[in-house]
Structures are given as structure tokens and as C-alpha cells.
Amino acid sequence: MIIPQLYGGIEAGGTKFICVIASGPGHIVEEVRFSTTTPEETLENAIQFFQPFVSSGKISSIGVGCFGPLDMNPKSSTYGFIAPTPKPHWSNTDVRGTLQRGLDVPIALDTDVNVAGLGESVWGASKGFDPSLYLTIGTGIGGGYIKDGKPLLGLLTPEMGHLRIPHNRELDPFNGSCPFHGDCFEGLASGPAIEKRLGLTGVNVPENDAFWGIEADYIASALMNYILVLSPKKIILGGGVMQRRFLFAKIRQRVQELLNKYVASASVLENIDDYIVPPGLGNQSGSLGAIALAMQLTARAR
Amino acid sequence: MIIPQLYGGIEAGGTKFICVIASGPGHIVEEVRFSTTTPEETLENAIQFFQPFVSSGKISSIGVGCFGPLDMNPKSSTYGFIAPTPKPHWSNTDVRGTLQRGLDVPIALDTDVNVAGLGESVWGASKGFDPSLYLTIGTGIGGGYIKDGKPLLGLLTPEMGHLRIPHNRELDPFNGSCPFHGDCFEGLASGPAIEKRLGLTGVNVPENDAFWGIEADYIASALMNYILVLSPKKIILGGGVMQRRFLFAKIRQRVQELLNKYVASASVLENIDDYIVPPGLGNQSGSLGAIALAMQLTARAR
């Protein structure tokens, strides 16, 4: 019997941490979840979980998909730190360094959404489709673009959520909820924007509410821009807002209307139901993506 | 004396073709320009120009930066063809195949704007800055994104010009000139959009006309979106509209206002004069980019 190589993965979210030991989707051998409290306590919990697997040599690397904003510039003195953030306690936390000092094993870190996109590209809905885009629409809006098997890194890690898109104030007088830009994409279409506008959370807004047509228009406008700029072969929409599955049909139709046959590809023109899709890994895109990141790190080291 | 290796390059524009024999910016040994007429005549002119250099073994490859829309999918049966276009005669022209049949030397083809971006990244303003974005704002608007030394290719070659951006109709009641989308970025900000709106070409609109503030806002909105999605380390703005050099200062200022310190990089916050710049190769980005494309083809073959 061949025992598959195991890796460590952390889905480091702003609300909870999920730590797993796994070799892939069919083989998660250990999993633990705990609340995100102070950096000291939370990262120590993670270190305690992984320590025995590291000591016994059962895992050869750990991948981390971390909430942000994250400094991903390898040349920066604060590489792997969480940048200043309104989230209490976590500003300027050295996530990568703290884990690395606690665990004697190579550690790879990337943004939560890049890692989720990576997981989807290795085992999920975008497997075999490169480049691909993973977009989460929830508390915030963020995108992970996977090209040549790895997340795009430029001047910074692109976060993609704050696009400038058309906003018809007659139809939707809401000023937007973004502290930086007001009515950018995230300011108009994220979960908090929905709640602030309507006074109830997206999960409680009835399916027949006219607002969903407006929401679909914003998401479709942003998708049009991503398609024109990034030309992904697959688009995955995750996050809390996209749990309202009826949105997919509205968004797909609106993308086709907006593009108006400009993008001459069967993926958009004919097979859009297979082009804009939910995550293939369900709610495990992040934790399995962290495993995929660890696998890549080990493969590069060989 | 070391004689540098020579390459062939074609800047295949919708109005004129420029064919060069060169090893780089300082060493263009032959150049010819002729009008773009029918495909048969124009491509035959190019073949006639290059034939002696191919026969004598003076050039080992030819790069072509071609106007579009271009089918850049290597798996497509019409790879290297010009797709259906309103431009008379050129719909479904097999540019790559015709040149290849006429000239017994490897030929690489890419879009005009990708090739110009490549030229800038090898010898021009984005040299040493990867990834970079080259944007042309003229008869049309198109972008070339250079990552890891080569143009991005996805589902299609991204063309980037038709972004959905905010359009304040009180300030600018113009409906837009894009036959597909009306008031997309190209429909609002291209040369023809300016002319259709104001009744005079951009070159004749006075610098103190309030319209330029509107134009700068559209360009800055699109740049904000490119920055958030592609995170380029350098942005080059070329094309006819950008010949009005006073636009650069307006655009840079508006990009900073719109981003509102969200992108925490000194390139944007402090050094934007070096971040959003004119082409370093002047009007030779395209022809020298074609030389760079040929160089890459020969290097890969070795």
C-alpha cells in the first residue's frame, strides 16, 4: 500500500482558522477549527496542532491562505505580515515569521482568495482551465487569478474588489459602503453593502426582490471587466452572497447582455453555464488550496 | 568586430505597414513603409522586402505585430487570421500563413499592442518592470500586459479597451461611440469618441477645454481598474490621444484621487510621475517590439 505524502494547510480567516493535514480532497486525515482571537493565541493554537506532525516527519511543508491585507512582496521587510487593518490586534502581525519560528518546516503563505483559487485550479472547478479567476463575494470582494499554475503577483497582490463600475443612482440611490471609494464594486455589492442598503442581510432578502437584478448587474459589470482584462478560461464565484444560487443565472445572462457578443468565444456565447460556476470544492477551496500551496512548495524544493 | 544578429519585424497597422531589419533600437539597418491596401498586395509587399534577407540568411526569424481582431488561439483552425472586421478586405485574412508560405523562416505573430508592450519591456520605459501594461488610446483603445517577459494569453488575447466604467451623463451627455457597448471606456474616450462628441479631432481641442478633465477621469477610471486587477509595475500610455502630453498630469492626479491611498505602494502614492509614463521608444514601440518578438522566437528555438 502506497501512503500518499501528507501536507499541512491553514485557512486563516478573520473569524476562524481551519488547520488540516491532508494529501488532497479525498484524504484529509486531521482537521481542527478554532476562533480567530489575538494573533498570539491563534497562531500558537496552529503551531500546537502541527507540531507533532512536523516532529514525526509526517508533513514536509505547510501552506497558509491568510486574510489580509497581506504584504506579499518577497523583497519587503514586512513580507508575510498583515498590513494595517481595522481588525483589532492583527495590524502588523508577522504571520509567516511567527509560524516559521514555531515550526521547523518550510511554510508558504498567500492571500486567502489566491489560495482558494489555487485549490480550485488543482482539484476543483477550474482544474484544467488556466488561466482562471476565483472571486469571493461576501464580507468583502476579492479575486485570485491563477496563471501558469500560480497566483498572479505584480507590484502588489491584486485584490480586484474595488473596481470602478457604473452606478445608476436613480435605480440605486445607495452611496456605497467602501471607506476608500464609496460606490466601487465592493462598496456596492458586498454583503455589508447589501445589509446597509436594505437593512437586512442578503440571506434574508427574498428571491423576488428587485434588488437582486441590481446586484447581478454590478457583479456582471465587474465580471465583464475581468473577462476583458484577464481573459480567464473559467470563473468561479464563491463567498456568502453567492450562496443565493439563483444569482448565477441572473449574472450569466447579464454578462452576455453587457458583452453583447464582443468576446467571440463559445465559452461566453454558448456555454456560459459552464464558464461562470460555483466552487467545485464547496467550502473546502481554502483549506485544500493551502494543501496545494504546500505541495507546490515541496515540489519546487526538490 | 562582432556583427549583431539581425531580425525582421513588421508593424502591421490598419493604415500602414512598417517593415524593419534590425538588432535593436540602436541598429535598424533597413526600413520600409507602405500603405495598407488589400491583403494580397500588402502582404506581398512585405514578402518582397524580406525575401533577400531570408535568402541570404541575414535574418533568422520575423516578428509581426498586427492590427486586429486577431485569432491568437494556437489550437484554432484560424490561428493567425484576422477575425471578421468592419475594415474592408481584411476579414478572415490568414496573415501568419500567407507570410509563412512566402518566407522560409520562422514567423511569430501577436497583436499590435502586445508587441508594442513587449518592445517597451525589452528596450523601453518598462524595461526591468515586470509585469507591465502598455495602453494605446487612439483610433481604438487596447492594452498589452507583459508578464514574465511575454504577453498574457488566456481564453483569448485580452484587448482591455471596452471596460465598463462610470459615466456621469449630466456632465457628459454623449452616448458613447462603441457599436457593441455604447459608453464603454473605448466608446467614451477613444479618438473617434472625442471627435464625434465635440465635432473636432482631439488634436484641435484647446488645452483649457473642460472636456479634458472628463477625458482624464475616464482614463483614470480604467487605469484604476487595471491597477487593481493586473498590479503592473509600470503603465505606458501611447496612441494618438496621448500625444496631448498635458493629459499625463491630469490622469496621474485623478488616479491618485480615485484610488484614495487604497493601493499602498510608493509607485502610486509618491512616484506616480514615474509610474504612468509615455512610451520610451517613441513611435518605434511597435516595429522594435516586432524585432523583440522575433528575438524571443529564435531564442526559444535554440
XYZ file of C-alpha atoms in Angstrom:
604
model
C 0.000 0.000 0.000
C 1.340 3.412 -1.014
C 0.861 6.032 1.655
C 0.390 9.405 -0.057
C 2.607 12.281 1.074
C 0.845 14.483 3.621
C 0.948 18.268 3.845
C -0.255 20.873 6.316
C -2.759 23.554 5.378
C -4.180 26.587 7.185
C -7.223 28.512 6.070
C -6.526 31.578 8.196
C -9.758 33.562 8.161
C -10.702 36.679 10.058
C -13.343 34.742 12.013
C -11.896 31.245 12.274
C -8.800 29.217 11.476
C -9.082 25.789 9.854
C -5.970 23.605 10.086
C -5.763 20.375 8.122
C -3.384 17.526 7.462
C -4.133 16.090 4.034
C -2.861 14.852 0.713
C -5.869 16.111 -1.256
C -9.668 16.250 -1.341
C -10.212 12.545 -0.746
C -7.680 12.289 2.027
C -7.974 14.731 4.916
C -6.557 12.856 7.905
C -6.849 15.558 10.574
C -8.761 18.783 10.859
C -9.191 21.331 13.627
C -11.100 24.617 13.743
C -10.795 27.409 16.266
C -11.851 31.055 16.539
C -9.555 33.849 15.411
C -8.786 35.720 18.625
C -5.467 37.515 19.293
C -2.552 36.787 16.947
C -0.524 35.265 19.816
C -3.210 32.812 20.894
C -4.441 31.937 17.427
C -1.050 31.321 15.841
C 0.063 29.366 18.925
C -3.008 27.131 18.534
C -1.976 26.456 14.957
C 1.617 25.719 15.957
C 0.441 23.283 18.673
C -1.735 21.443 16.154
C 1.021 20.996 13.578
C 3.944 20.369 15.962
C 3.526 16.578 16.305
C 3.192 16.123 12.531
C 6.323 18.168 11.944
C 8.335 16.383 14.681
C 7.411 12.962 13.366
C 8.236 13.976 9.795
C 4.707 13.227 8.597
C 4.415 16.562 6.805
C 7.133 18.232 4.766
C 5.593 21.672 4.296
C 2.677 23.875 5.314
C 0.603 26.177 3.122
C -1.309 29.140 4.528
C -4.146 31.073 2.921
C -4.460 34.175 5.071
C -6.951 37.028 5.374
C -5.497 40.402 4.510
C -4.343 42.947 3.673
C -1.129 40.940 3.379
C 2.340 42.112 2.365
C 3.258 39.646 -0.374
C 6.385 41.381 -1.663
C 9.292 38.963 -1.041
C 11.699 41.915 -1.007
C 9.775 43.814 1.668
C 10.966 43.945 5.283
C 7.388 43.142 6.290
C 6.946 40.225 3.866
C 4.268 37.883 5.211
C 2.916 40.487 7.633
C -0.689 41.573 7.858
C -0.699 45.249 6.882
C -2.542 47.874 8.927
C -6.161 46.741 9.168
C -9.233 47.871 11.126
C -9.423 44.320 12.552
C -8.388 44.572 16.240
C -4.962 43.171 17.244
C -3.860 41.958 13.803
C -2.262 45.082 12.258
C 1.440 44.459 11.544
C 1.280 40.807 12.640
C 4.139 38.686 11.286
C 2.006 35.651 10.385
C 4.612 33.921 8.254
C 7.540 34.582 10.602
C 5.641 33.529 13.739
C 4.590 30.218 12.209
C 8.062 29.703 10.751
C 9.770 30.273 14.108
C 7.361 27.835 15.776
C 7.524 25.074 13.191
C 10.714 23.699 11.665
C 9.281 23.052 8.197
C 9.021 25.197 5.036
C 5.965 27.454 5.072
C 4.301 29.111 2.079
C 1.840 31.951 2.541
C -0.558 33.667 0.167
C -3.847 35.558 0.357
C -6.987 33.592 1.237
C -8.527 34.195 -2.148
C -5.376 33.325 -4.128
C -5.103 30.086 -2.174
C -8.777 29.229 -2.703
C -8.288 29.888 -6.428
C -5.232 27.650 -6.424
C -7.162 24.837 -4.705
C -9.925 25.105 -7.268
C -7.381 25.010 -10.112
C -5.690 21.871 -8.764
C -8.764 19.838 -7.726
C -11.891 21.906 -8.279
C -13.963 23.677 -10.897
C -11.030 25.300 -12.707
C -8.907 22.146 -12.940
C -7.510 22.049 -16.471
C -8.514 25.665 -17.116
C -5.539 28.030 -16.965
C -5.767 30.995 -16.517
C -8.725 31.029 -14.148
C -10.339 33.538 -11.809
C -11.734 32.825 -8.350
C -13.889 35.605 -6.950
C -15.345 35.719 -3.459
C -18.338 37.968 -2.847
C -19.064 38.122 0.865
C -17.889 40.330 3.719
C -15.501 41.769 1.162
C -14.932 41.137 -2.509
C -11.622 39.692 -3.625
C -10.225 37.921 -6.658
C -7.488 35.339 -7.158
C -6.134 34.936 -10.682
C -4.263 31.698 -11.344
C -1.938 31.793 -14.365
C 0.590 29.098 -15.258
C -0.478 27.253 -12.128
C 0.247 30.031 -9.666
C -1.351 33.210 -8.321
C -0.523 36.441 -10.141
C 1.896 38.680 -8.292
C 2.717 42.140 -9.599
C 3.508 45.415 -7.895
C 1.275 44.000 -5.143
C -1.054 41.045 -4.949
C -4.036 42.299 -6.919
C -7.173 42.261 -4.781
C -9.592 43.204 -7.545
C -12.608 44.032 -5.410
C -12.617 47.815 -5.629
C -13.251 48.276 -9.362
C -14.919 51.408 -10.625
C -18.154 50.336 -12.331
C -21.277 52.182 -13.477
C -23.684 53.105 -10.682
C -27.152 54.310 -11.680
C -28.183 56.429 -8.697
C -31.764 56.748 -9.882
C -32.160 52.993 -9.756
C -29.983 52.542 -6.659
C -29.520 55.730 -4.587
C -27.271 53.911 -2.060
C -23.968 55.769 -1.744
C -21.877 52.655 -1.286
C -20.155 51.306 1.805
C -16.466 51.421 0.880
C -14.447 53.664 3.228
C -11.954 54.338 0.414
C -14.121 54.677 -2.681
C -17.784 54.809 -1.671
C -19.518 53.187 -4.621
C -16.813 50.913 -6.022
C -17.753 47.277 -6.765
C -17.128 46.135 -3.191
C -18.875 49.232 -1.852
C -21.973 48.432 -3.905
C -22.176 44.644 -3.981
C -20.544 43.089 -0.880
C -22.578 41.532 1.920
C -22.216 44.583 4.211
C -23.285 46.859 1.323
C -26.458 44.815 0.888
C -27.200 44.909 4.602
C -26.511 48.633 4.940
C -28.718 49.394 1.940
C -31.678 47.157 2.707
C -31.497 46.832 6.483
C -31.363 43.048 6.290
C -28.685 40.531 5.413
C -28.535 39.096 1.901
C -29.674 35.691 3.103
C -32.957 37.258 4.233
C -33.696 39.288 1.091
C -36.462 37.471 -0.819
C -35.509 35.948 -4.168
C -38.143 38.033 -5.960
C -36.819 41.338 -4.582
C -35.954 43.714 -7.455
C -32.644 44.411 -5.729
C -31.184 41.155 -6.979
C -31.363 42.450 -10.545
C -29.248 45.432 -9.451
C -26.815 43.181 -7.578
C -26.472 40.916 -10.629
C -25.772 43.970 -12.799
C -22.902 45.071 -10.543
C -21.388 41.600 -10.438
C -21.803 41.211 -14.213
C -20.183 44.617 -14.827
C -17.166 43.576 -12.795
C -17.028 40.170 -14.497
C -17.123 41.869 -17.894
C -14.089 43.898 -16.851
C -12.239 40.853 -15.527
C -13.013 38.951 -18.739
C -11.771 41.798 -20.933
C -8.573 42.269 -18.923
C -7.656 38.771 -17.712
C -9.376 36.513 -20.256
C -9.843 33.643 -17.776
C -10.901 30.233 -19.098
C -13.093 29.652 -16.035
C -14.677 31.990 -13.483
C -15.593 30.680 -10.037
C -17.870 32.727 -7.791
C -17.762 31.920 -4.082
C -18.452 33.699 -0.810
C -21.545 34.296 1.263
C -23.536 36.366 -1.242
C -23.154 33.639 -3.887
C -24.852 31.147 -1.570
C -28.004 32.597 -3.132
C -27.669 30.257 -6.092
C -30.407 31.911 -8.188
C -27.901 34.759 -8.703
C -25.819 32.632 -11.063
C -28.483 32.581 -13.800
C -29.063 36.340 -13.477
C -25.342 37.104 -13.581
C -24.666 34.854 -16.583
C -27.491 36.443 -18.562
C -26.369 39.956 -17.686
C -22.736 39.214 -18.648
C -23.925 38.089 -22.077
C -26.112 41.183 -22.454
C -23.306 43.537 -21.422
C -20.615 41.930 -23.578
C -23.098 41.897 -26.477
C -21.184 39.255 -28.461
C -17.956 41.270 -28.299
C -15.970 38.372 -26.857
C -16.094 35.828 -29.668
C -15.653 32.681 -27.618
C -18.032 29.761 -27.280
C -17.323 29.785 -23.527
C -19.142 33.097 -23.241
C -21.547 32.899 -26.171
C -22.794 29.326 -25.829
C -21.507 27.605 -22.710
C -21.721 30.321 -20.106
C -23.347 27.886 -17.634
C -20.003 26.068 -17.582
C -17.978 29.277 -17.662
C -19.284 31.103 -14.570
C -19.681 28.467 -11.869
C -19.730 27.843 -8.106
C -16.653 26.380 -6.378
C -16.065 22.709 -7.143
C -14.650 22.114 -3.652
C -17.614 23.633 -1.827
C -16.436 25.240 1.418
C -13.053 23.475 1.243
C -11.478 25.624 -1.505
C -9.451 27.479 1.117
C -8.190 24.595 3.257
C -7.448 22.357 0.280
C -5.892 25.292 -1.531
C -3.497 25.614 1.403
C -2.598 21.936 0.890
C -1.994 22.631 -2.819
C 0.253 25.574 -1.887
C 2.285 23.313 0.425
C 2.563 20.687 -2.327
C 3.905 23.310 -4.743
C 6.456 24.452 -2.180
C 7.739 20.910 -1.651
C 7.786 20.230 -5.407
C 9.856 23.375 -6.032
C 12.336 22.397 -3.312
C 13.016 19.010 -4.925
C 34.081 43.393 -34.935
C 31.051 41.464 -33.749
C 28.106 41.779 -36.092
C 24.887 41.563 -34.055
C 22.288 39.043 -35.152
C 19.582 40.663 -37.288
C 15.865 40.008 -37.152
C 12.871 41.012 -39.228
C 9.966 42.979 -37.776
C 6.584 44.091 -39.138
C 4.372 46.684 -37.536
C 1.219 45.732 -39.430
C -1.176 48.601 -38.880
C -4.583 49.241 -40.347
C -3.274 52.312 -42.188
C 0.348 51.427 -42.913
C 2.869 48.628 -42.657
C 6.385 49.291 -41.337
C 8.936 46.554 -42.109
C 12.363 46.684 -40.483
C 15.592 44.718 -40.342
C 17.256 45.356 -37.001
C 19.012 44.008 -33.957
C 17.547 46.589 -31.584
C 16.902 50.293 -31.087
C 20.387 51.464 -31.981
C 20.701 49.263 -35.012
C 17.926 49.429 -37.606
C 19.664 48.587 -40.889
C 16.687 48.702 -43.237
C 13.192 50.109 -43.022
C 10.335 50.404 -45.480
C 6.813 51.788 -45.091
C 3.828 51.270 -47.362
C 0.081 51.768 -47.167
C -2.220 49.011 -46.017
C -4.316 48.263 -49.109
C -5.657 44.791 -49.962
C -4.277 41.824 -48.032
C -2.814 40.300 -51.223
C -0.908 43.429 -52.226
C 0.166 44.451 -48.733
C 1.439 41.070 -47.579
C 3.171 40.557 -50.948
C 4.987 43.877 -50.430
C 6.188 42.633 -47.069
C 7.319 39.307 -48.521
C 9.240 41.087 -51.302
C 11.017 43.275 -48.760
C 12.141 40.402 -46.540
C 12.913 37.835 -49.269
C 16.552 38.860 -49.927
C 17.366 38.909 -46.194
C 15.857 35.457 -45.749
C 17.599 34.012 -48.833
C 20.987 35.326 -47.760
C 20.471 34.025 -44.203
C 20.825 37.507 -42.733
C 17.706 37.130 -40.595
C 16.682 34.018 -38.719
C 13.126 34.957 -37.772
C 10.431 37.586 -38.257
C 8.105 39.077 -35.658
C 4.773 40.639 -36.579
C 2.636 42.988 -34.509
C -0.688 43.019 -36.315
C -3.869 45.062 -36.079
C -6.885 43.015 -35.064
C -9.131 41.442 -34.080
C -6.677 38.571 -34.344
C -7.225 34.882 -33.603
C -4.351 34.107 -31.234
C -5.502 30.647 -30.103
C -2.766 28.212 -31.272
C -5.330 25.384 -31.280
C -7.754 27.246 -33.534
C -8.103 26.367 -37.227
C -7.943 30.097 -37.923
C -4.883 30.780 -35.741
C -3.102 33.884 -37.001
C -6.116 35.026 -39.037
C -7.727 38.433 -38.766
C -11.242 37.796 -37.445
C -14.306 39.389 -39.045
C -13.751 43.163 -39.001
C -15.514 46.180 -40.497
C -12.204 47.041 -42.235
C -12.714 46.320 -45.967
C -10.949 43.249 -47.457
C -9.225 42.029 -44.276
C -11.886 39.843 -42.620
C -10.656 36.233 -42.357
C -7.212 37.045 -43.782
C -4.576 34.434 -42.942
C -1.795 36.905 -42.117
C 0.511 34.419 -40.443
C 0.016 31.642 -43.010
C 0.442 33.948 -46.003
C 3.727 35.360 -44.697
C 4.882 31.883 -43.670
C 4.194 30.431 -47.124
C 6.065 33.320 -48.750
C 9.099 33.355 -46.473
C 11.072 30.284 -45.418
C 11.879 31.484 -41.893
C 10.072 31.116 -38.532
C 7.403 33.793 -38.034
C 5.844 34.899 -34.728
C 2.665 36.932 -34.672
C 0.887 38.820 -31.920
C -1.444 41.778 -31.577
C -0.047 45.253 -32.309
C -0.500 46.366 -28.722
C 1.013 43.231 -27.171
C 4.018 43.625 -29.443
C 4.411 47.312 -28.610
C 4.232 46.404 -24.914
C 6.874 43.742 -25.455
C 9.166 46.214 -27.215
C 8.805 48.680 -24.349
C 9.559 45.915 -21.825
C 12.749 44.869 -23.630
C 14.183 48.287 -24.521
C 11.764 50.995 -23.447
C 10.018 52.538 -20.463
C 9.033 49.235 -18.831
C 12.465 47.615 -19.134
C 13.124 45.926 -15.782
C 9.486 46.328 -14.706
C 7.589 43.047 -14.960
C 4.582 42.846 -15.094
C 3.858 45.965 -17.139
C 0.921 47.387 -19.045
C 1.045 49.185 -22.385
C -2.137 51.008 -23.290
C -2.842 52.723 -26.578
C -5.536 55.399 -26.668
C -6.178 56.425 -30.242
C -8.485 55.202 -33.001
C -9.301 52.411 -30.587
C -8.194 51.605 -27.063
C -6.189 48.458 -26.431
C -3.929 47.069 -23.753
C -0.953 44.721 -23.796
C 0.018 43.133 -20.470
C 3.553 41.734 -20.315
C 4.106 39.159 -17.556
C 7.215 37.006 -17.193
C 8.539 38.611 -20.362
C 5.641 37.695 -22.613
C 2.148 38.921 -23.469
C -0.710 37.436 -21.461
C -2.760 34.878 -23.358
C -5.922 33.443 -21.845
C -9.208 32.311 -23.298
C -8.432 34.966 -25.913
C -5.874 37.737 -26.129
C -7.326 40.306 -23.753
C -7.966 43.586 -25.535
C -8.938 45.565 -22.468
C -10.415 48.622 -24.185
C -14.105 48.031 -23.615
C -14.248 48.239 -19.808
C -17.437 49.292 -18.091
C -16.675 52.479 -16.168
C -18.799 55.175 -14.513
C -20.341 57.667 -16.952
C -21.911 60.801 -15.495
C -24.451 61.765 -18.146
C -25.161 65.144 -16.591
C -21.525 66.107 -17.003
C -21.099 64.319 -20.341
C -24.389 63.573 -22.134
C -22.561 61.870 -25.036
C -23.970 58.349 -25.535
C -20.659 56.793 -26.489
C -19.397 55.598 -29.864
C -18.884 51.873 -29.325
C -21.055 49.768 -31.661
C -21.078 46.949 -29.076
C -21.395 48.737 -25.747
C -22.156 52.424 -26.333
C -20.473 54.095 -23.397
C -17.710 51.660 -22.500
C -14.178 53.076 -21.986
C -13.354 52.954 -25.708
C -16.796 54.313 -26.562
C -16.216 57.303 -24.274
C -12.513 58.080 -24.526
C -11.084 56.974 -27.900
C -10.135 59.454 -30.620
C -13.327 58.860 -32.640
C -15.411 59.310 -29.447
C -13.811 62.710 -28.887
C -14.402 63.750 -32.471
C -17.996 62.540 -32.546
C -18.744 64.318 -29.261
C -17.049 67.663 -29.912
C -17.121 67.887 -33.709
C -13.344 68.314 -33.871
C -10.410 65.959 -33.525
C -8.590 65.714 -30.207
C -5.537 67.448 -31.597
C -7.674 70.549 -32.206
C -9.426 70.691 -28.837
C -7.827 73.515 -26.806
C -5.845 72.500 -23.752
C -8.076 74.630 -21.498
C -11.295 72.926 -22.706
C -13.200 71.463 -19.746
C -13.592 68.266 -21.731
C -10.037 67.184 -20.945
C -10.970 66.834 -17.272
C -13.709 64.417 -18.308
C -11.349 62.529 -20.613
C -8.750 62.260 -17.832
C -11.428 60.904 -15.475
C -12.346 58.113 -17.918
C -8.726 57.176 -18.499
C -8.003 57.291 -14.749
C -11.059 55.118 -14.001
C -9.823 52.491 -16.430
C -6.269 52.733 -15.065
C -7.593 52.238 -11.534
C -9.279 49.042 -12.699
C -6.141 47.809 -14.483
C -4.047 48.572 -11.400
C -6.433 46.706 -9.100
C -6.666 43.674 -11.386
C -3.213 43.422 -13.008
C -0.962 45.229 -10.496
C 1.531 46.347 -13.178
C 4.865 47.790 -12.079
C 4.795 50.312 -14.931
C 1.997 51.741 -17.067
C 2.792 53.156 -20.503
C 0.216 55.281 -22.307
C 0.632 55.622 -26.062
C -1.588 56.341 -29.065
C -2.831 59.486 -30.742
C -4.868 60.904 -27.858
C -1.852 60.703 -25.539
C 0.102 62.962 -27.874
C -1.600 65.693 -25.863
C 1.080 65.472 -23.186
C -0.706 67.721 -20.673
C -3.105 64.778 -20.163
C -0.467 62.834 -18.225
C -0.517 65.207 -15.243
C -4.319 65.259 -15.161
C -4.520 61.461 -15.374
C -1.907 60.863 -12.675
C -3.654 63.238 -10.286
C -7.054 61.668 -10.947
C -5.690 58.119 -10.446
C -4.396 59.149 -7.027
C -7.717 60.794 -6.143
C -9.731 57.768 -7.235
C -7.539 55.161 -5.530
C -7.552 57.344 -2.403
C -4.462 55.674 -0.882
C -6.014 52.211 -1.198
C -3.031 50.824 -3.123
C -0.252 51.083 -0.548
C 2.689 51.306 -2.910
C 5.196 54.126 -3.274
C 4.877 53.758 -7.064
C 1.328 55.077 -6.848
C 1.496 57.211 -3.707
C 4.797 59.010 -4.248
C 6.337 58.288 -7.621
C 3.344 58.325 -9.932
C 5.242 60.530 -12.420
C 7.492 57.516 -12.992
C 4.636 55.026 -12.829
C 2.329 56.316 -15.588
C 4.572 57.346 -18.464
C 4.793 57.844 -22.248
C 6.478 55.185 -24.415
C 10.258 55.090 -24.075
C 10.674 54.102 -27.731
C 8.546 56.956 -29.069
C 6.800 55.854 -32.241
C 9.023 52.773 -32.602
C 7.427 50.632 -29.858
C 5.612 48.607 -32.497
C 8.384 47.999 -35.010
C 11.034 47.336 -32.360
C 8.561 45.187 -30.446
C 8.274 43.050 -33.572
C 12.073 42.676 -33.502
C 11.870 41.634 -29.833
C 9.198 39.070 -30.713
C 11.452 37.629 -33.418
C 14.371 37.502 -30.976
C 12.260 35.557 -28.478
C 11.220 33.106 -31.191
C 14.831 32.434 -32.162
C 15.897 32.149 -28.502
C 13.170 29.565 -27.819
C 14.198 27.531 -30.864
C 17.801 27.250 -29.678
